[in-house]
Amino acid sequence: MKGKNEKLLADLCECFALMNFFIISDELSSICVPCLLKVASKKKESKEIQKEVEMALLALSAVEQYDVVQPYALRLNDTIEIIKYHQQHHNLTQLAYRYAWDILIQKIFFERNLEDVIVNELHFGREARRELEELTKCVDWKRKKGKEMNKDEAKEVLVIRKWIQTLEYFLYSCKRRNEECIVLINSVVKVFRAAKDNYSVVSYQCIKSLKNVTENKNLKVEDFLKGGAVDAALEGIQLPTIREECSTESLYFFKYVCEKLKEKTENKMEEAKRKVMKRKVLETMEEEGYEDCMVSLDRFIQSKNFFQIFALLGD
């Protein structure tokens, strides 16, 4: 069409990006990415434009999942500008804003300097916490059984789940410890507590994310204590009706925490800190009835090979 129908081209690029399950070639990327970025950078606040921007950012986040390299720096810079503009003018939908963050955070492994931009320039911890708090207030977490969510509420729960995935990826990938890590851990914990009684899919996702994040060697046990993750994992085991999936993820959380606590060091100050932290974790477990819970789950623990957790209590 030689550029005569930009809307059609944008629609085709979105369809191609969202329906393509294999690696996108550099040639097709060089057509799709600039087109989608152009749409995603629109600044008008009409509902029609917001929907176009949301779809373009969704398509771009799908392209990112296939590790397309070209034009790489260009689209990261454009995405940073999209986020900055929204922070000043609030022109994006909540879902579109989450997609914009996703495009950046998926590239942390490949662009290490992005972590500084995300944390210090774009203030990801503050933004993610605010978004999750606003979304959480819009959901009736105490809904009676059998009562269905309305369309808007269902969308808000979807966005919350997407944010949890984004937080997990960032916390799993980050190389630097900072206060924002604790803020983000605590944000996941708050969603878990809101959802744990009636929204098992969301609460399970929160505990699973916290468990996965413990595998990041750059984060310390005190980060999980301060963020409330240790308490949340205990609550995951002690839910009134034991849900095997949630209990399993909670126990894995403690397994990985225990492994961190057993990592001795020759540095005397660090070793002293490790012992203090271990004592705090043990005290928390005792206060919350961890040992009683372990006894009641004895058969379950044996079937899942969680004997390593008991080594913490005697070491």
mmCIF file of C-alpha atoms in Angstrom:
data_model
loop_
_atom_site.group_PDB
_atom_site.id
_atom_site.type_symbol
_atom_site.label_atom_id
_atom_site.label_comp_id
_atom_site.label_asym_id
_atom_site.label_seq_id
_atom_site.Cartn_x
_atom_site.Cartn_y
_atom_site.Cartn_z
ATOM 1 C CA MET A 1 0.000 0.000 0.000
ATOM 2 C CA LYS A 2 3.156 2.242 0.086
ATOM 3 C CA GLY A 3 2.211 3.736 3.465
ATOM 4 C CA LYS A 4 -1.252 4.857 2.366
ATOM 5 C CA ASN A 5 -3.055 2.803 4.994
ATOM 6 C CA GLU A 6 -1.083 2.974 8.252
ATOM 7 C CA LYS A 7 -3.965 1.587 10.303
ATOM 8 C CA LEU A 8 -4.093 -1.569 8.178
ATOM 9 C CA LEU A 9 -0.322 -1.996 8.449
ATOM 10 C CA ALA A 10 -0.470 -1.595 12.235
ATOM 11 C CA ASP A 11 -3.283 -4.178 12.471
ATOM 12 C CA LEU A 12 -1.302 -6.634 10.351
ATOM 13 C CA CYS A 13 1.845 -6.110 12.457
ATOM 14 C CA GLU A 14 -0.126 -6.725 15.660
ATOM 15 C CA CYS A 15 -1.711 -9.892 14.270
ATOM 16 C CA PHE A 16 1.636 -11.167 13.057
ATOM 17 C CA ALA A 17 3.393 -10.480 16.379
ATOM 18 C CA LEU A 18 0.626 -12.040 18.482
ATOM 19 C CA MET A 19 0.093 -15.110 16.301
ATOM 20 C CA ASN A 20 3.728 -15.924 15.585
ATOM 21 C CA PHE A 21 4.939 -18.746 17.817
ATOM 22 C CA PHE A 22 8.453 -18.927 16.393
ATOM 23 C CA ILE A 23 11.434 -16.606 16.053
ATOM 24 C CA ILE A 24 10.592 -13.458 14.116
ATOM 25 C CA SER A 25 13.163 -12.689 11.429
ATOM 26 C CA ASP A 26 15.152 -9.453 11.515
ATOM 27 C CA GLU A 27 13.604 -8.488 8.186
ATOM 28 C CA LEU A 28 10.025 -8.723 9.466
ATOM 29 C CA SER A 29 11.060 -7.191 12.786
ATOM 30 C CA SER A 30 12.393 -4.145 10.911
ATOM 31 C CA ILE A 31 8.876 -3.632 9.494
ATOM 32 C CA CYS A 32 6.784 -4.521 12.554
ATOM 33 C CA VAL A 33 8.713 -2.906 15.407
ATOM 34 C CA PRO A 34 8.935 0.687 14.050
ATOM 35 C CA CYS A 35 5.268 0.539 13.035
ATOM 36 C CA LEU A 36 4.159 -0.705 16.462
ATOM 37 C CA LEU A 37 6.374 1.822 18.259
ATOM 38 C CA LYS A 38 4.811 4.619 16.237
ATOM 39 C CA VAL A 39 1.336 3.539 17.355
ATOM 40 C CA ALA A 40 2.473 2.964 20.980
ATOM 41 C CA SER A 41 3.932 6.483 21.105
ATOM 42 C CA LYS A 42 0.618 8.213 20.356
ATOM 43 C CA LYS A 43 -0.163 10.733 23.072
ATOM 44 C CA LYS A 44 -3.862 11.591 22.656
ATOM 45 C CA GLU A 45 -6.050 10.467 25.558
ATOM 46 C CA SER A 46 -9.189 9.354 23.699
ATOM 47 C CA LYS A 47 -10.441 5.842 24.441
ATOM 48 C CA GLU A 48 -9.901 4.820 20.818
ATOM 49 C CA ILE A 49 -6.253 5.920 20.873
ATOM 50 C CA GLN A 50 -5.713 4.299 24.286
ATOM 51 C CA LYS A 51 -6.962 0.996 22.871
ATOM 52 C CA GLU A 52 -4.642 1.284 19.857
ATOM 53 C CA VAL A 53 -1.680 1.993 22.150
ATOM 54 C CA GLU A 54 -2.608 -0.908 24.425
ATOM 55 C CA MET A 55 -2.710 -3.357 21.504
ATOM 56 C CA ALA A 56 0.585 -2.053 20.072
ATOM 57 C CA LEU A 57 2.355 -2.457 23.435
ATOM 58 C CA LEU A 58 0.886 -5.947 23.838
ATOM 59 C CA ALA A 59 2.240 -6.879 20.402
ATOM 60 C CA LEU A 60 5.655 -5.352 21.184
ATOM 61 C CA SER A 61 5.866 -7.308 24.445
ATOM 62 C CA ALA A 62 5.133 -10.475 22.440
ATOM 63 C CA VAL A 63 7.939 -9.609 20.004
ATOM 64 C CA GLU A 64 10.328 -9.172 22.955
ATOM 65 C CA GLN A 65 9.667 -12.737 24.083
ATOM 66 C CA TYR A 66 11.355 -14.011 20.924
ATOM 67 C CA ASP A 67 14.602 -12.094 21.637
ATOM 68 C CA VAL A 68 14.511 -10.107 18.442
ATOM 69 C CA VAL A 69 17.683 -8.038 18.429
ATOM 70 C CA GLN A 70 17.011 -5.421 15.748
ATOM 71 C CA PRO A 71 16.338 -2.468 16.074
ATOM 72 C CA TYR A 72 17.225 -3.088 19.722
ATOM 73 C CA ALA A 73 18.461 0.113 21.409
ATOM 74 C CA LEU A 74 15.902 2.165 19.495
ATOM 75 C CA ARG A 75 12.857 0.423 20.886
ATOM 76 C CA LEU A 76 14.212 0.360 24.443
ATOM 77 C CA ASN A 77 14.735 4.130 24.338
ATOM 78 C CA ASP A 78 11.278 4.637 22.845
ATOM 79 C CA THR A 79 9.706 2.448 25.532
ATOM 80 C CA ILE A 80 11.496 4.424 28.262
ATOM 81 C CA GLU A 81 10.045 7.615 26.773
ATOM 82 C CA ILE A 82 6.549 6.067 26.664
ATOM 83 C CA ILE A 83 6.807 5.230 30.388
ATOM 84 C CA LYS A 84 8.170 8.682 31.281
ATOM 85 C CA TYR A 85 5.408 10.422 29.350
ATOM 86 C CA HIS A 86 2.756 8.331 31.107
ATOM 87 C CA GLN A 87 4.259 9.123 34.513
ATOM 88 C CA GLN A 88 3.772 12.810 33.739
ATOM 89 C CA HIS A 89 0.437 12.729 31.877
ATOM 90 C CA HIS A 90 -1.258 9.379 32.740
ATOM 91 C CA ASN A 91 -2.299 8.726 29.137
ATOM 92 C CA LEU A 92 -2.037 4.897 29.184
ATOM 93 C CA THR A 93 -4.503 2.308 30.417
ATOM 94 C CA GLN A 94 -3.366 0.208 33.394
ATOM 95 C CA LEU A 95 -2.891 -2.806 31.131
ATOM 96 C CA ALA A 96 -0.886 -0.816 28.553
ATOM 97 C CA TYR A 97 1.360 0.578 31.288
ATOM 98 C CA ARG A 98 2.124 -2.956 32.487
ATOM 99 C CA TYR A 99 2.983 -4.051 28.936
ATOM 100 C CA ALA A 100 5.399 -1.116 28.586
ATOM 101 C CA TRP A 101 7.249 -2.212 31.730
ATOM 102 C CA ASP A 102 7.290 -5.787 30.496
ATOM 103 C CA ILE A 103 9.128 -4.786 27.304
ATOM 104 C CA LEU A 104 11.954 -3.282 29.378
ATOM 105 C CA ILE A 105 12.187 -5.883 32.114
ATOM 106 C CA GLN A 106 12.361 -8.813 29.686
ATOM 107 C CA LYS A 107 15.675 -7.341 28.492
ATOM 108 C CA ILE A 108 17.453 -7.008 31.860
ATOM 109 C CA PHE A 109 19.472 -10.181 31.215
ATOM 110 C CA PHE A 110 20.847 -8.720 27.991
ATOM 111 C CA GLU A 111 21.188 -5.032 28.935
ATOM 112 C CA ARG A 112 22.571 -4.848 32.467
ATOM 113 C CA ASN A 113 22.570 -1.037 32.544
ATOM 114 C CA LEU A 114 18.775 -1.217 32.170
ATOM 115 C CA GLU A 115 18.504 -2.141 35.850
ATOM 116 C CA ASP A 116 19.862 1.268 36.856
ATOM 117 C CA VAL A 117 17.417 3.016 34.525
ATOM 118 C CA ILE A 118 14.481 0.923 35.765
ATOM 119 C CA VAL A 119 15.283 1.446 39.454
ATOM 120 C CA ASN A 120 16.826 4.918 39.675
ATOM 121 C CA GLU A 121 15.323 6.778 36.727
ATOM 122 C CA LEU A 122 11.892 5.196 36.266
ATOM 123 C CA HIS A 123 11.362 4.161 39.940
ATOM 124 C CA PHE A 124 9.891 0.756 39.160
ATOM 125 C CA GLY A 125 9.328 -0.208 42.821
ATOM 126 C CA ARG A 126 7.248 2.883 43.534
ATOM 127 C CA GLU A 127 5.251 2.567 40.311
ATOM 128 C CA ALA A 128 4.544 -1.165 40.648
ATOM 129 C CA ARG A 129 3.488 -0.793 44.287
ATOM 130 C CA ARG A 130 1.088 2.045 43.441
ATOM 131 C CA GLU A 131 -0.419 0.174 40.489
ATOM 132 C CA LEU A 132 -0.977 -2.985 42.530
ATOM 133 C CA GLU A 133 -2.477 -1.052 45.445
ATOM 134 C CA GLU A 134 -4.944 0.717 43.135
ATOM 135 C CA LEU A 135 -5.899 -2.505 41.357
ATOM 136 C CA THR A 136 -6.259 -4.448 44.613
ATOM 137 C CA LYS A 137 -8.756 -1.887 45.956
ATOM 138 C CA CYS A 138 -10.994 -2.469 42.916
ATOM 139 C CA VAL A 139 -11.520 -6.198 43.550
ATOM 140 C CA ASP A 140 -14.010 -7.678 46.009
ATOM 141 C CA TRP A 141 -11.639 -10.225 47.569
ATOM 142 C CA LYS A 142 -14.309 -11.303 50.112
ATOM 143 C CA ARG A 143 -16.781 -12.259 47.396
ATOM 144 C CA LYS A 144 -19.227 -14.972 48.357
ATOM 145 C CA LYS A 145 -18.731 -18.353 46.711
ATOM 146 C CA GLY A 146 -20.550 -18.694 43.414
ATOM 147 C CA LYS A 147 -20.852 -14.947 42.828
ATOM 148 C CA GLU A 148 -19.223 -14.062 39.510
ATOM 149 C CA MET A 149 -16.971 -11.084 38.850
ATOM 150 C CA ASN A 150 -18.111 -8.364 36.487
ATOM 151 C CA LYS A 151 -16.150 -7.662 33.287
ATOM 152 C CA ASP A 152 -14.114 -4.761 34.733
ATOM 153 C CA GLU A 153 -13.207 -6.672 37.878
ATOM 154 C CA ALA A 154 -12.095 -9.720 35.881
ATOM 155 C CA LYS A 155 -9.816 -7.465 33.820
ATOM 156 C CA GLU A 156 -8.342 -5.949 36.990
ATOM 157 C CA VAL A 157 -7.541 -9.421 38.362
ATOM 158 C CA LEU A 158 -5.867 -10.253 35.032
ATOM 159 C CA VAL A 159 -3.713 -7.087 35.244
ATOM 160 C CA ILE A 160 -2.779 -7.943 38.862
ATOM 161 C CA ARG A 161 -1.610 -11.394 37.766
ATOM 162 C CA LYS A 162 0.400 -9.853 34.927
ATOM 163 C CA TRP A 163 2.056 -7.440 37.375
ATOM 164 C CA ILE A 164 2.996 -10.339 39.676
ATOM 165 C CA GLN A 165 4.720 -12.018 36.710
ATOM 166 C CA THR A 166 6.585 -8.793 35.914
ATOM 167 C CA LEU A 167 7.714 -8.362 39.533
ATOM 168 C CA GLU A 168 8.866 -11.976 39.661
ATOM 169 C CA TYR A 169 10.954 -11.604 36.512
ATOM 170 C CA PHE A 170 12.568 -8.400 37.767
ATOM 171 C CA LEU A 171 13.357 -9.783 41.237
ATOM 172 C CA TYR A 172 14.681 -13.029 39.770
ATOM 173 C CA SER A 173 16.924 -11.131 37.330
ATOM 174 C CA CYS A 174 18.171 -8.158 39.358
ATOM 175 C CA LYS A 175 21.870 -8.033 40.190
ATOM 176 C CA ARG A 176 21.766 -5.299 42.822
ATOM 177 C CA ARG A 177 20.132 -5.293 46.240
ATOM 178 C CA ASN A 178 18.217 -2.154 47.138
ATOM 179 C CA GLU A 179 15.183 -0.996 49.087
ATOM 180 C CA GLU A 180 12.992 -1.344 45.995
ATOM 181 C CA CYS A 181 13.491 -5.118 46.116
ATOM 182 C CA ILE A 182 11.927 -5.207 49.579
ATOM 183 C CA VAL A 183 9.095 -2.942 48.388
ATOM 184 C CA LEU A 184 8.357 -5.293 45.483
ATOM 185 C CA ILE A 185 8.464 -8.418 47.673
ATOM 186 C CA ASN A 186 6.041 -6.737 50.060
ATOM 187 C CA SER A 187 3.729 -5.818 47.164
ATOM 188 C CA VAL A 188 3.454 -9.506 46.206
ATOM 189 C CA VAL A 189 2.816 -10.407 49.858
ATOM 190 C CA LYS A 190 -0.045 -7.882 50.090
ATOM 191 C CA VAL A 191 -1.740 -9.323 46.999
ATOM 192 C CA PHE A 192 -1.336 -12.845 48.435
ATOM 193 C CA ARG A 193 -3.026 -11.828 51.694
ATOM 194 C CA ALA A 194 -5.890 -10.153 49.865
ATOM 195 C CA ALA A 195 -6.467 -13.164 47.592
ATOM 196 C CA LYS A 196 -5.687 -16.151 49.813
ATOM 197 C CA ASP A 197 -9.226 -16.865 51.066
ATOM 198 C CA ASN A 198 -11.217 -16.795 47.813
ATOM 199 C CA TYR A 199 -8.821 -16.413 44.859
ATOM 200 C CA SER A 200 -6.659 -19.522 44.949
ATOM 201 C CA VAL A 201 -5.171 -18.994 41.469
ATOM 202 C CA VAL A 202 -3.858 -15.534 42.430
ATOM 203 C CA SER A 203 -2.606 -16.563 45.886
ATOM 204 C CA TYR A 204 -0.831 -19.605 44.407
ATOM 205 C CA GLN A 205 0.827 -17.420 41.789
ATOM 206 C CA CYS A 206 2.078 -15.044 44.518
ATOM 207 C CA ILE A 207 3.642 -17.831 46.607
ATOM 208 C CA LYS A 208 5.134 -19.469 43.526
ATOM 209 C CA SER A 209 6.677 -16.136 42.500
ATOM 210 C CA LEU A 210 8.165 -15.600 45.969
ATOM 211 C CA LYS A 211 9.619 -19.102 45.866
ATOM 212 C CA ASN A 212 11.181 -18.523 42.448
ATOM 213 C CA VAL A 213 12.706 -15.236 43.594
ATOM 214 C CA THR A 214 14.575 -16.964 46.462
ATOM 215 C CA GLU A 215 16.768 -18.544 43.780
ATOM 216 C CA ASN A 216 18.320 -15.141 43.057
ATOM 217 C CA LYS A 217 21.690 -15.359 44.842
ATOM 218 C CA ASN A 218 21.939 -11.571 45.057
ATOM 219 C CA LEU A 219 18.950 -11.332 47.399
ATOM 220 C CA LYS A 220 19.445 -12.138 51.076
ATOM 221 C CA VAL A 221 17.191 -13.767 53.640
ATOM 222 C CA GLU A 222 16.688 -10.421 55.412
ATOM 223 C CA ASP A 223 15.079 -9.074 52.215
ATOM 224 C CA PHE A 224 12.416 -11.771 52.439
ATOM 225 C CA LEU A 225 11.969 -11.190 56.175
ATOM 226 C CA LYS A 226 11.581 -7.424 55.807
ATOM 227 C CA GLY A 227 9.289 -7.838 52.818
ATOM 228 C CA GLY A 228 7.031 -10.224 54.755
ATOM 229 C CA ALA A 229 7.624 -13.206 52.446
ATOM 230 C CA VAL A 230 8.561 -15.576 55.302
ATOM 231 C CA ASP A 231 5.263 -14.853 57.081
ATOM 232 C CA ALA A 232 3.335 -15.207 53.814
ATOM 233 C CA ALA A 233 4.896 -18.612 53.095
ATOM 234 C CA LEU A 234 3.899 -19.769 56.590
ATOM 235 C CA GLU A 235 0.357 -18.581 55.900
ATOM 236 C CA GLY A 236 0.451 -20.531 52.620
ATOM 237 C CA ILE A 237 1.093 -23.739 54.553
ATOM 238 C CA GLN A 238 -1.531 -22.961 57.199
ATOM 239 C CA LEU A 239 -4.498 -22.136 54.983
ATOM 240 C CA PRO A 240 -7.714 -23.560 56.527
ATOM 241 C CA THR A 241 -8.178 -25.951 53.612
ATOM 242 C CA ILE A 242 -4.781 -27.254 52.573
ATOM 243 C CA ARG A 243 -4.273 -26.708 48.880
ATOM 244 C CA GLU A 244 -1.450 -28.996 47.832
ATOM 245 C CA GLU A 245 -0.039 -26.655 45.170
ATOM 246 C CA CYS A 246 0.199 -23.670 47.513
ATOM 247 C CA SER A 247 1.617 -25.782 50.349
ATOM 248 C CA THR A 248 4.214 -27.286 48.022
ATOM 249 C CA GLU A 249 5.390 -23.864 46.827
ATOM 250 C CA SER A 250 5.524 -22.609 50.445
ATOM 251 C CA LEU A 251 7.663 -25.570 51.466
ATOM 252 C CA TYR A 252 9.980 -25.053 48.508
ATOM 253 C CA PHE A 253 10.265 -21.414 49.602
ATOM 254 C CA PHE A 254 11.548 -22.566 52.999
ATOM 255 C CA LYS A 255 13.825 -25.123 51.387
ATOM 256 C CA TYR A 256 15.592 -22.383 49.409
ATOM 257 C CA VAL A 257 15.640 -20.008 52.389
ATOM 258 C CA CYS A 258 17.219 -22.763 54.465
ATOM 259 C CA GLU A 259 19.889 -23.263 51.833
ATOM 260 C CA LYS A 260 20.687 -19.540 51.951
ATOM 261 C CA LEU A 261 20.912 -19.668 55.756
ATOM 262 C CA LYS A 262 23.363 -22.580 55.638
ATOM 263 C CA GLU A 263 25.802 -20.799 53.318
ATOM 264 C CA LYS A 264 28.660 -20.119 55.738
ATOM 265 C CA THR A 265 31.329 -17.529 55.036
ATOM 266 C CA GLU A 266 34.838 -16.851 56.300
ATOM 267 C CA ASN A 267 34.014 -13.168 56.770
ATOM 268 C CA LYS A 268 33.359 -12.894 60.523
ATOM 269 C CA MET A 269 30.924 -9.987 60.244
ATOM 270 C CA GLU A 270 28.921 -11.701 57.498
ATOM 271 C CA GLU A 271 28.907 -14.976 59.441
ATOM 272 C CA ALA A 272 27.624 -13.172 62.534
ATOM 273 C CA LYS A 273 24.863 -11.574 60.434
ATOM 274 C CA ARG A 274 23.947 -14.997 59.017
ATOM 275 C CA LYS A 275 23.538 -16.464 62.506
ATOM 276 C CA VAL A 276 21.395 -13.528 63.661
ATOM 277 C CA MET A 277 19.215 -13.865 60.573
ATOM 278 C CA LYS A 278 18.875 -17.607 61.119
ATOM 279 C CA ARG A 279 17.730 -16.991 64.677
ATOM 280 C CA LYS A 280 15.117 -14.498 63.458
ATOM 281 C CA VAL A 281 13.747 -16.956 60.904
ATOM 282 C CA LEU A 282 13.561 -19.708 63.538
ATOM 283 C CA GLU A 283 11.776 -17.388 65.983
ATOM 284 C CA THR A 284 9.251 -16.451 63.304
ATOM 285 C CA MET A 285 8.652 -20.118 62.508
ATOM 286 C CA GLU A 286 8.141 -20.952 66.183
ATOM 287 C CA GLU A 287 5.779 -18.015 66.749
ATOM 288 C CA GLU A 288 3.623 -19.082 63.799
ATOM 289 C CA GLY A 289 3.482 -22.742 64.825
ATOM 290 C CA TYR A 290 5.726 -23.971 62.017
ATOM 291 C CA GLU A 291 6.795 -27.176 63.803
ATOM 292 C CA ASP A 292 3.195 -28.164 64.607
ATOM 293 C CA CYS A 293 2.308 -27.560 60.992
ATOM 294 C CA MET A 294 5.207 -29.739 59.835
ATOM 295 C CA VAL A 295 4.042 -32.594 62.078
ATOM 296 C CA SER A 296 0.501 -32.388 60.671
ATOM 297 C CA LEU A 297 1.937 -32.452 57.142
ATOM 298 C CA ASP A 298 4.394 -35.281 57.881
ATOM 299 C CA ARG A 299 3.139 -37.701 55.195
ATOM 300 C CA PHE A 300 2.873 -34.915 52.649
ATOM 301 C CA ILE A 301 6.447 -33.817 53.400
ATOM 302 C CA GLN A 302 7.789 -37.355 53.070
ATOM 303 C CA SER A 303 6.064 -37.824 49.725
ATOM 304 C CA LYS A 304 7.585 -34.590 48.412
ATOM 305 C CA ASN A 305 11.115 -35.070 49.826
ATOM 306 C CA PHE A 306 11.223 -32.006 52.073
ATOM 307 C CA PHE A 307 13.445 -33.560 54.755
ATOM 308 C CA GLN A 308 16.073 -30.852 54.072
ATOM 309 C CA ILE A 309 13.873 -28.274 55.777
ATOM 310 C CA PHE A 310 14.227 -30.003 59.169
ATOM 311 C CA ALA A 311 18.008 -29.609 58.956
ATOM 312 C CA LEU A 312 17.523 -25.898 59.655
ATOM 313 C CA LEU A 313 16.007 -26.595 63.049
ATOM 314 C CA GLY A 314 18.937 -28.702 64.232
ATOM 315 C CA ASP A 315 21.902 -27.015 62.535
#
